[in-house]
């Protein structure tokens, strides 16, 4: 049993039986070719949960072969969109039916709150799946108004075999954010979950087969980025890679795509998202939004866990940089607890724009408080970053909100709110935060080609 940990108010969570630990290729769970496995570790305790098959290049080859055959010769891309949507709806129902077990897997594997996972993460994931199920029969081209005696129209066709490389912070949500629009478009795919959080992805693959998704359409390879992930990025028979993770690894994904078959790439990368609080703002509301922004998904309780020791050590190193560079540590800044990877929520004041903690993504519970005097100064400093993922504005002045939201170069702007996500609202970055959009109908564009079809017309009374 997993009980109260470092201030969590959750009741005891039953550790589920780990049913799936092998690779999922062509509709079957199989050992890796090498026979290797790796440990998946609980971030709450630092203890081993189980061992999982370690996929490598040869396993990726098998998964891609299955996905390619399913795309070139299988029914999925050729089904009417309405039929793909029906199967996806059944898939969503099965995920809902297994919500408690899936939430428990993400709790022990990713350190997420069980109650939050069951009440929010899993339902949001199935909402996304149903959203794209509803979109599957609404993918259509256009009739073109040609300038001479030609008739033209466009088709939107599935891009082919997709490689999804997903992160550890929202294992279930990220799985369905990537998989759902690709399924709706008629693609087949190979999914590599983060090595820190492989368990729920394997369960999702099992449910996909139960729902009636044909063999080879969804394949899951568990393993490490430099091996399995690199094999996906460089594979000559993958048509598209979708990656969410660090900017540094995003560069490697693009390089691999460029030096292999010039496959299409979409990237959702790092961020250093400002929350700009103006002097007319409700201070209590602004404080709540700031805490939400820095602590959400890090427990929202007294202490914040990290997914593994590597991330734990990285955050502590940033905190030390902040102190050495002259920022004032207002609160927090220390590890806590006798087991697991917990760090106190940390706030720095007197932070200069050129400090490491102000310029680099920390991906942990560390907040930097900085002052500004004018709107123009706030805009300039908010844009003085290599990132452009998101930004927040807190003000009661509509003119200020409009000016600043149009001036900041970021993919999404939240006004008097934060984390205003919705499955109908596109999400993605500017600059080195990446390109391409998850969520909304825009996400379908990442998995579709546009084909133009042109024929001559003769003796038409009009063009």
Short mmCIF file of C-alpha atoms in Angstrom, two decimals:
data_model
loop_
_atom_site.label_atom_id
_atom_site.label_comp_id
_atom_site.label_asym_id
_atom_site.label_seq_id
_atom_site.Cartn_x
_atom_site.Cartn_y
_atom_site.Cartn_z
CA UNK A 1 0.00 0.00 0.00
CA UNK A 2 1.14 3.56 -0.71
CA UNK A 3 0.12 5.92 2.06
CA UNK A 4 0.48 9.54 3.13
CA UNK A 5 3.75 11.00 1.85
CA UNK A 6 5.34 14.30 2.84
CA UNK A 7 2.20 16.27 3.51
CA UNK A 8 -0.08 14.73 0.89
CA UNK A 9 -3.69 14.73 2.03
CA UNK A 10 -4.53 11.69 -0.07
CA UNK A 11 -5.95 8.58 1.50
CA UNK A 12 -4.14 5.31 0.98
CA UNK A 13 -3.83 4.26 -2.66
CA UNK A 14 -3.75 0.60 -3.51
CA UNK A 15 -0.75 -0.23 -5.65
CA UNK A 16 -2.18 -1.93 -8.74
CA UNK A 17 -0.99 -5.21 -10.15
CA UNK A 18 1.50 -4.40 -12.93
CA UNK A 19 -0.01 -6.33 -15.83
CA UNK A 20 2.00 -5.07 -18.79
CA UNK A 21 5.77 -4.69 -18.88
CA UNK A 22 6.67 -5.91 -22.38
CA UNK A 23 6.85 -4.06 -25.70
CA UNK A 24 3.60 -3.83 -27.67
CA UNK A 25 4.24 -4.60 -31.34
CA UNK A 26 1.66 -5.57 -33.96
CA UNK A 27 -1.04 -6.23 -31.39
CA UNK A 28 1.07 -8.42 -29.08
CA UNK A 29 3.14 -7.95 -25.95
CA UNK A 30 6.66 -9.23 -26.65
CA UNK A 31 10.07 -9.23 -25.01
CA UNK A 32 12.76 -6.98 -26.45
CA UNK A 33 15.05 -8.72 -28.93
CA UNK A 34 17.98 -8.28 -26.56
CA UNK A 35 16.01 -9.58 -23.61
CA UNK A 36 17.08 -6.51 -21.63
CA UNK A 37 14.85 -4.81 -19.08
CA UNK A 38 15.16 -1.66 -17.00
CA UNK A 39 13.83 -0.50 -13.66
CA UNK A 40 10.99 1.98 -13.35
CA UNK A 41 11.33 3.85 -10.05
CA UNK A 42 8.70 5.39 -7.78
CA UNK A 43 9.50 9.09 -7.30
CA UNK A 44 7.58 9.04 -4.02
CA UNK A 45 9.86 6.44 -2.41
CA UNK A 46 12.84 5.97 -4.72
CA UNK A 47 12.07 2.26 -4.77
CA UNK A 48 11.80 -0.03 -7.80
CA UNK A 49 8.22 -0.62 -8.96
CA UNK A 50 8.99 -3.25 -11.59
CA UNK A 51 11.22 -3.98 -14.56
CA UNK A 52 10.12 -3.11 -18.09
CA UNK A 53 11.33 -4.36 -21.47
CA UNK A 54 14.14 -2.18 -22.85
CA UNK A 55 13.48 -1.57 -26.53
CA UNK A 56 16.33 -0.68 -28.88
CA UNK A 57 16.86 -0.05 -32.58
CA UNK A 58 15.97 -3.60 -33.63
CA UNK A 59 12.70 -3.44 -31.70
CA UNK A 60 11.87 -0.08 -33.28
CA UNK A 61 12.48 -1.68 -36.67
CA UNK A 62 9.90 -4.36 -35.90
CA UNK A 63 7.38 -1.81 -34.64
CA UNK A 64 7.85 0.40 -37.70
CA UNK A 65 7.49 -2.60 -39.99
CA UNK A 66 4.17 -3.43 -38.30
CA UNK A 67 3.00 0.18 -38.53
CA UNK A 68 4.06 0.44 -42.18
CA UNK A 69 2.21 -2.73 -43.12
CA UNK A 70 -0.87 -1.53 -41.22
CA UNK A 71 -0.73 1.74 -43.13
CA UNK A 72 0.07 0.42 -46.59
CA UNK A 73 -2.13 -2.66 -46.51
CA UNK A 74 -4.37 -2.50 -43.46
CA UNK A 75 -7.91 -1.20 -42.99
CA UNK A 76 -7.34 1.75 -40.65
CA UNK A 77 -6.45 4.49 -43.19
CA UNK A 78 -9.13 3.14 -45.55
CA UNK A 79 -12.02 3.06 -43.11
CA UNK A 80 -14.63 5.79 -43.40
CA UNK A 81 -13.89 8.51 -40.89
CA UNK A 82 -17.14 7.72 -39.12
CA UNK A 83 -15.99 4.16 -38.51
CA UNK A 84 -12.61 5.26 -37.16
CA UNK A 85 -14.53 7.63 -34.90
CA UNK A 86 -16.80 4.84 -33.65
CA UNK A 87 -13.82 2.69 -32.67
CA UNK A 88 -12.12 5.65 -30.99
CA UNK A 89 -15.28 6.29 -28.97
CA UNK A 90 -15.18 2.68 -27.78
CA UNK A 91 -11.52 3.16 -26.89
CA UNK A 92 -12.44 6.21 -24.77
CA UNK A 93 -15.13 4.20 -22.98
CA UNK A 94 -12.60 1.51 -22.09
CA UNK A 95 -10.16 4.08 -20.73
CA UNK A 96 -12.95 5.52 -18.56
CA UNK A 97 -13.85 2.05 -17.32
CA UNK A 98 -10.24 1.53 -16.21
CA UNK A 99 -9.73 5.05 -14.85
CA UNK A 100 -8.93 3.96 -11.30
CA UNK A 101 -6.23 1.51 -12.36
CA UNK A 102 -4.73 3.95 -14.86
CA UNK A 103 -4.68 6.77 -12.30
CA UNK A 104 -2.97 4.44 -9.84
CA UNK A 105 -0.31 3.54 -12.43
CA UNK A 106 0.47 7.21 -13.05
CA UNK A 107 0.51 7.79 -9.30
CA UNK A 108 3.16 5.19 -8.56
CA UNK A 109 5.14 5.70 -11.78
CA UNK A 110 5.04 9.50 -12.18
CA UNK A 111 4.33 10.57 -8.59
CA UNK A 112 1.03 12.19 -9.54
CA UNK A 113 -1.82 12.68 -7.09
CA UNK A 114 -4.19 9.73 -7.35
CA UNK A 115 -7.32 11.78 -6.72
CA UNK A 116 -6.33 14.40 -9.26
CA UNK A 117 -5.47 11.76 -11.83
CA UNK A 118 -8.77 9.98 -11.44
CA UNK A 119 -10.86 13.16 -11.35
CA UNK A 120 -8.97 15.20 -13.95
CA UNK A 121 -6.14 13.56 -15.94
CA UNK A 122 -8.00 10.46 -17.11
CA UNK A 123 -11.30 12.27 -17.89
CA UNK A 124 -9.43 14.98 -19.81
CA UNK A 125 -7.59 12.31 -21.80
CA UNK A 126 -10.84 10.63 -22.83
CA UNK A 127 -12.39 14.00 -23.68
CA UNK A 128 -9.49 14.56 -26.07
CA UNK A 129 -9.96 11.11 -27.57
CA UNK A 130 -13.68 11.71 -28.08
CA UNK A 131 -13.03 15.17 -29.54
CA UNK A 132 -10.86 13.70 -32.29
CA UNK A 133 -13.21 10.75 -32.72
CA UNK A 134 -15.82 13.36 -33.61
CA UNK A 135 -13.39 15.02 -36.02
CA UNK A 136 -12.49 11.85 -37.90
CA UNK A 137 -15.32 12.19 -40.43
CA UNK A 138 -14.88 15.95 -40.86
CA UNK A 139 -11.51 15.89 -42.61
CA UNK A 140 -12.05 17.25 -46.09
CA UNK A 141 -10.37 19.31 -48.78
CA UNK A 142 -11.48 22.28 -50.83
CA UNK A 143 -12.78 23.00 -54.30
CA UNK A 144 -10.39 25.46 -55.95
CA UNK A 145 -11.30 28.46 -58.09
CA UNK A 146 -8.66 28.14 -60.79
CA UNK A 147 -7.60 31.10 -62.95
CA UNK A 148 -7.79 29.23 -66.28
CA UNK A 149 -9.60 26.25 -67.83
CA UNK A 150 -8.76 23.82 -65.11
CA UNK A 151 -10.79 22.16 -62.40
CA UNK A 152 -9.01 21.67 -59.09
CA UNK A 153 -9.64 20.34 -55.64
CA UNK A 154 -7.58 19.25 -52.65
CA UNK A 155 -7.50 16.03 -50.65
CA UNK A 156 -6.24 15.73 -47.09
CA UNK A 157 -4.56 12.38 -46.72
CA UNK A 158 -2.92 10.72 -43.67
CA UNK A 159 0.79 11.42 -43.53
CA UNK A 160 1.68 7.78 -42.90
CA UNK A 161 3.67 6.20 -40.07
CA UNK A 162 4.16 8.53 -37.10
CA UNK A 163 6.67 8.32 -34.27
CA UNK A 164 5.48 9.85 -30.99
CA UNK A 165 8.09 10.57 -28.31
CA UNK A 166 6.28 11.72 -25.19
CA UNK A 167 7.43 13.13 -21.80
CA UNK A 168 6.92 12.04 -18.22
CA UNK A 169 5.03 14.95 -16.67
CA UNK A 170 1.54 13.96 -17.92
CA UNK A 171 1.89 10.33 -19.06
CA UNK A 172 -1.76 9.61 -19.92
CA UNK A 173 -2.66 13.08 -21.18
CA UNK A 174 0.38 13.29 -23.43
CA UNK A 175 -0.29 9.82 -24.83
CA UNK A 176 -3.76 10.82 -26.00
CA UNK A 177 -2.82 14.37 -27.06
CA UNK A 178 -0.50 12.76 -29.61
CA UNK A 179 -2.25 9.52 -30.47
CA UNK A 180 -5.83 10.83 -30.84
CA UNK A 181 -5.42 13.26 -33.79
CA UNK A 182 -3.08 10.81 -35.52
CA UNK A 183 -5.71 8.07 -35.22
CA UNK A 184 -8.44 10.38 -36.49
CA UNK A 185 -6.30 11.28 -39.51
CA UNK A 186 -5.85 7.60 -40.38
CA UNK A 187 -2.17 7.28 -39.42
CA UNK A 188 -0.40 4.34 -37.83
CA UNK A 189 2.22 4.92 -35.17
CA UNK A 190 5.03 3.94 -32.84
CA UNK A 191 4.86 5.51 -29.37
CA UNK A 192 7.87 5.82 -27.08
CA UNK A 193 6.83 6.90 -23.58
CA UNK A 194 9.40 8.47 -21.29
CA UNK A 195 11.62 5.86 -19.65
CA UNK A 196 10.58 7.30 -16.26
CA UNK A 197 6.87 6.60 -16.87
CA UNK A 198 6.29 3.63 -19.19
CA UNK A 199 3.49 1.78 -17.39
CA UNK A 200 0.28 3.55 -18.40
CA UNK A 201 1.26 3.68 -22.10
CA UNK A 202 1.43 -0.11 -22.19
CA UNK A 203 -2.00 -0.33 -20.56
CA UNK A 204 -3.37 2.11 -23.16
CA UNK A 205 -2.01 -0.12 -25.92
CA UNK A 206 -3.83 -3.10 -24.40
CA UNK A 207 -7.09 -1.13 -24.32
CA UNK A 208 -6.61 -0.03 -27.94
CA UNK A 209 -6.60 -3.66 -29.03
CA UNK A 210 -9.69 -4.37 -26.94
CA UNK A 211 -11.45 -1.43 -28.60
CA UNK A 212 -10.91 -2.94 -32.04
CA UNK A 213 -8.05 -0.78 -33.31
CA UNK A 214 -6.32 -3.07 -35.83
CA UNK A 215 -2.98 -4.66 -35.09
CA UNK A 216 -0.01 -2.52 -36.06
CA UNK A 217 -1.86 0.78 -35.80
CA UNK A 218 -0.55 1.54 -32.28
CA UNK A 219 2.82 0.13 -31.20
CA UNK A 220 4.54 1.02 -27.92
CA UNK A 221 8.30 0.77 -27.44
CA UNK A 222 9.56 1.35 -23.91
CA UNK A 223 13.21 2.30 -23.62
CA UNK A 224 15.66 5.17 -23.51
CA UNK A 225 15.97 8.34 -25.57
CA UNK A 226 19.51 7.82 -26.90
CA UNK A 227 18.61 4.35 -28.17
CA UNK A 228 14.90 3.79 -28.87
CA UNK A 229 14.12 7.49 -29.24
CA UNK A 230 17.06 8.08 -31.56
CA UNK A 231 16.02 5.09 -33.67
CA UNK A 232 12.58 6.63 -34.16
CA UNK A 233 14.01 10.02 -35.10
CA UNK A 234 16.37 8.57 -37.70
CA UNK A 235 14.20 5.78 -39.09
CA UNK A 236 13.92 5.84 -42.86
CA UNK A 237 10.38 4.42 -42.88
CA UNK A 238 8.79 6.82 -40.40
CA UNK A 239 7.03 9.72 -42.13
CA UNK A 240 6.56 12.06 -39.19
CA UNK A 241 7.94 12.52 -35.66
CA UNK A 242 6.12 14.36 -32.88
CA UNK A 243 8.32 15.14 -29.89
CA UNK A 244 7.61 16.81 -26.55
CA UNK A 245 10.57 17.43 -24.28
CA UNK A 246 13.63 19.60 -23.88
CA UNK A 247 14.91 22.04 -26.48
CA UNK A 248 18.28 20.28 -26.49
CA UNK A 249 16.76 16.91 -27.41
CA UNK A 250 14.41 18.64 -29.86
CA UNK A 251 17.49 19.76 -31.79
CA UNK A 252 18.68 16.16 -31.98
CA UNK A 253 15.28 15.03 -33.27
CA UNK A 254 15.40 17.63 -36.04
CA UNK A 255 18.96 16.69 -36.93
CA UNK A 256 18.02 13.01 -37.13
CA UNK A 257 15.03 13.83 -39.34
CA UNK A 258 17.19 15.97 -41.63
CA UNK A 259 19.97 13.41 -42.03
CA UNK A 260 17.61 10.48 -42.58
CA UNK A 261 14.56 10.85 -44.83
CA UNK A 262 13.63 14.50 -44.19
CA UNK A 263 10.57 13.36 -42.27
CA UNK A 264 8.13 15.97 -41.01
CA UNK A 265 8.70 17.09 -37.41
CA UNK A 266 6.61 18.85 -34.78
CA UNK A 267 8.15 19.92 -31.48
CA UNK A 268 6.73 21.11 -28.16
CA UNK A 269 9.80 22.11 -26.20
CA UNK A 270 10.94 24.12 -23.21
CA UNK A 271 9.41 27.28 -21.86
CA UNK A 272 10.18 30.17 -19.53
CA UNK A 273 6.69 31.55 -19.34
CA UNK A 274 6.25 34.95 -17.64
CA UNK A 275 3.29 35.87 -15.46
CA UNK A 276 2.98 39.67 -15.72
CA UNK A 277 1.06 41.18 -12.82
CA UNK A 278 0.06 44.84 -13.24
CA UNK A 279 -0.53 47.27 -10.40
CA UNK A 280 -4.32 47.26 -10.83
CA UNK A 281 -4.54 43.50 -10.32
CA UNK A 282 -6.30 41.77 -7.44
CA UNK A 283 -3.27 40.76 -5.38
CA UNK A 284 -4.89 37.67 -3.85
CA UNK A 285 -5.96 36.41 -7.27
CA UNK A 286 -2.54 37.15 -8.73
CA UNK A 287 -0.82 35.25 -5.90
CA UNK A 288 -3.10 32.26 -6.42
CA UNK A 289 -2.34 32.21 -10.15
CA UNK A 290 1.40 32.50 -9.52
CA UNK A 291 1.31 29.55 -7.12
CA UNK A 292 -0.79 27.54 -9.57
CA UNK A 293 1.69 28.28 -12.34
CA UNK A 294 4.75 27.21 -10.38
CA UNK A 295 3.35 24.29 -8.36
CA UNK A 296 0.66 22.65 -10.48
CA UNK A 297 1.52 19.01 -11.15
CA UNK A 298 4.23 19.27 -8.47
CA UNK A 299 1.70 18.25 -5.78
CA UNK A 300 0.09 21.59 -4.90
CA UNK A 301 0.87 20.71 -1.30
CA UNK A 302 3.62 21.58 1.14
CA UNK A 303 6.34 19.67 -0.69
CA UNK A 304 6.83 19.01 -4.40
CA UNK A 305 8.10 15.66 -5.71
CA UNK A 306 10.20 15.21 -8.83
CA UNK A 307 10.04 12.34 -11.27
CA UNK A 308 13.54 10.95 -10.68
CA UNK A 309 16.89 11.67 -9.07
CA UNK A 310 18.27 13.27 -12.24
CA UNK A 311 15.53 15.91 -12.27
CA UNK A 312 15.77 16.27 -8.47
CA UNK A 313 19.51 17.01 -8.68
CA UNK A 314 19.05 19.36 -11.64
CA UNK A 315 16.54 21.53 -9.75
CA UNK A 316 18.73 21.70 -6.66
CA UNK A 317 21.66 22.76 -8.85
CA UNK A 318 19.57 25.63 -10.27
CA UNK A 319 18.70 26.72 -6.74
CA UNK A 320 22.40 26.84 -5.89
CA UNK A 321 23.06 28.89 -9.03
CA UNK A 322 20.41 31.37 -7.92
CA UNK A 323 22.05 31.84 -4.55
CA UNK A 324 25.55 32.12 -5.99
CA UNK A 325 24.47 34.72 -8.58
CA UNK A 326 23.07 36.98 -5.88
CA UNK A 327 19.32 36.35 -5.88
CA UNK A 328 17.64 36.40 -2.49
CA UNK A 329 16.19 33.09 -1.37
CA UNK A 330 12.87 34.07 0.20
CA UNK A 331 11.65 30.61 1.10
CA UNK A 332 12.27 26.94 0.41
CA UNK A 333 15.28 25.79 -1.54
CA UNK A 334 15.95 22.50 0.22
CA UNK A 335 15.22 18.81 -0.31
CA UNK A 336 12.92 17.27 2.24
CA UNK A 337 11.68 13.92 3.40
CA UNK A 338 13.56 10.75 4.19
CA UNK A 339 12.67 9.02 0.94
CA UNK A 340 11.63 9.98 -2.57
CA UNK A 341 12.56 13.06 -4.57
CA UNK A 342 10.92 16.00 -2.79
CA UNK A 343 11.90 19.66 -2.92
CA UNK A 344 10.37 22.54 -0.99
CA UNK A 345 8.57 25.17 -3.12
CA UNK A 346 11.20 27.84 -3.65
CA UNK A 347 10.87 31.60 -4.19
CA UNK A 348 13.69 33.97 -5.14
CA UNK A 349 13.51 37.77 -5.06
CA UNK A 350 15.97 40.35 -6.42
CA UNK A 351 16.41 38.28 -9.57
CA UNK A 352 18.24 39.91 -12.49
CA UNK A 353 17.29 39.16 -16.09
CA UNK A 354 20.71 37.70 -16.88
CA UNK A 355 20.71 35.15 -14.06
CA UNK A 356 20.59 31.47 -14.94
CA UNK A 357 17.38 30.94 -12.95
CA UNK A 358 15.72 33.72 -14.95
CA UNK A 359 16.78 32.53 -18.40
CA UNK A 360 16.70 28.73 -18.35
CA UNK A 361 13.81 26.33 -17.92
CA UNK A 362 14.05 24.71 -14.50
CA UNK A 363 10.96 22.45 -14.70
CA UNK A 364 10.55 22.45 -10.97
CA UNK A 365 8.98 24.40 -8.08
CA UNK A 366 11.20 27.49 -8.33
CA UNK A 367 9.74 30.99 -8.74
CA UNK A 368 11.63 34.20 -9.56
CA UNK A 369 10.00 37.51 -8.53
CA UNK A 370 11.05 40.52 -10.65
CA UNK A 371 9.77 44.10 -10.77
CA UNK A 372 8.96 46.36 -13.74
CA UNK A 373 7.77 49.97 -14.10
CA UNK A 374 6.09 50.36 -17.50
CA UNK A 375 4.07 48.30 -19.97
CA UNK A 376 6.78 48.65 -22.60
CA UNK A 377 9.41 47.41 -20.15
CA UNK A 378 7.28 44.42 -19.23
CA UNK A 379 6.77 43.50 -22.90
CA UNK A 380 10.45 43.89 -23.74
CA UNK A 381 11.61 41.76 -20.83
CA UNK A 382 8.95 39.12 -21.42
CA UNK A 383 10.17 38.76 -25.01
CA UNK A 384 13.84 38.73 -24.03
CA UNK A 385 14.02 34.94 -24.00
CA UNK A 386 14.76 32.19 -26.46
CA UNK A 387 11.46 30.56 -25.50
CA UNK A 388 7.89 31.39 -26.48
CA UNK A 389 5.57 28.75 -25.10
CA UNK A 390 3.10 30.69 -22.94
CA UNK A 391 2.54 33.82 -20.86
CA UNK A 392 0.06 35.09 -18.31
CA UNK A 393 -1.31 38.62 -17.77
CA UNK A 394 -3.13 39.79 -14.64
CA UNK A 395 -4.87 43.14 -15.01
CA UNK A 396 -8.33 44.72 -14.86
CA UNK A 397 -7.50 47.04 -17.78
CA UNK A 398 -8.81 45.65 -21.07
CA UNK A 399 -6.57 47.92 -23.14
CA UNK A 400 -3.48 46.72 -21.28
CA UNK A 401 -4.56 43.10 -21.70
CA UNK A 402 -5.09 43.56 -25.45
CA UNK A 403 -1.81 45.41 -25.99
CA UNK A 404 0.34 43.01 -24.02
CA UNK A 405 -1.30 39.83 -25.34
CA UNK A 406 -0.64 40.96 -28.93
CA UNK A 407 2.91 42.02 -28.17
CA UNK A 408 4.29 38.92 -26.45
CA UNK A 409 5.70 36.32 -28.80
CA UNK A 410 4.28 33.15 -27.32
CA UNK A 411 1.93 30.42 -28.47
CA UNK A 412 -0.76 30.99 -25.85
CA UNK A 413 -1.58 33.96 -23.60
CA UNK A 414 -3.70 33.55 -20.48
CA UNK A 415 -5.44 36.70 -19.25
CA UNK A 416 -6.50 36.67 -15.59
CA UNK A 417 -6.10 32.90 -15.54
CA UNK A 418 -3.35 30.33 -15.91
CA UNK A 419 -3.28 26.87 -17.48
CA UNK A 420 -6.46 27.70 -19.39
CA UNK A 421 -6.22 24.50 -21.42
CA UNK A 422 -9.04 23.01 -23.45
CA UNK A 423 -9.12 20.30 -26.09
CA UNK A 424 -10.52 22.83 -28.59
CA UNK A 425 -7.73 25.38 -27.91
CA UNK A 426 -4.46 24.92 -29.87
CA UNK A 427 -1.30 24.77 -27.79
CA UNK A 428 2.31 25.11 -28.94
CA UNK A 429 5.29 27.38 -29.02
CA UNK A 430 7.08 30.19 -30.77
CA UNK A 431 10.85 30.48 -31.16
CA UNK A 432 12.81 27.72 -29.41
CA UNK A 433 9.70 26.39 -27.70
CA UNK A 434 9.00 24.53 -30.92
CA UNK A 435 6.42 24.46 -33.68
CA UNK A 436 3.23 22.62 -34.50
CA UNK A 437 0.10 22.64 -32.39
CA UNK A 438 -1.47 20.09 -30.07
CA UNK A 439 -5.19 20.24 -29.33
CA UNK A 440 -7.87 21.88 -31.41
CA UNK A 441 -8.54 21.09 -35.06
CA UNK A 442 -5.10 22.51 -35.84
CA UNK A 443 -3.52 19.36 -34.41
CA UNK A 444 -4.94 17.33 -37.30
CA UNK A 445 -2.79 19.35 -39.71
CA UNK A 446 0.34 17.73 -38.24
CA UNK A 447 -0.81 14.31 -39.42
CA UNK A 448 -2.22 15.15 -42.86
CA UNK A 449 -0.78 15.82 -46.29
CA UNK A 450 -2.57 18.16 -48.71
CA UNK A 451 -2.79 16.78 -52.24
CA UNK A 452 -3.99 18.90 -55.18
CA UNK A 453 -5.87 17.21 -58.01
CA UNK A 454 -6.23 19.12 -61.30
CA UNK A 455 -8.05 18.23 -64.54
CA UNK A 456 -8.67 20.33 -67.66
CA UNK A 457 -12.15 21.54 -68.50
CA UNK A 458 -13.29 22.24 -72.03
CA UNK A 459 -16.00 24.52 -73.36
CA UNK A 460 -17.23 25.43 -69.92
CA UNK A 461 -19.50 28.47 -69.78
CA UNK A 462 -17.50 29.68 -66.78
CA UNK A 463 -14.31 28.92 -64.94
#
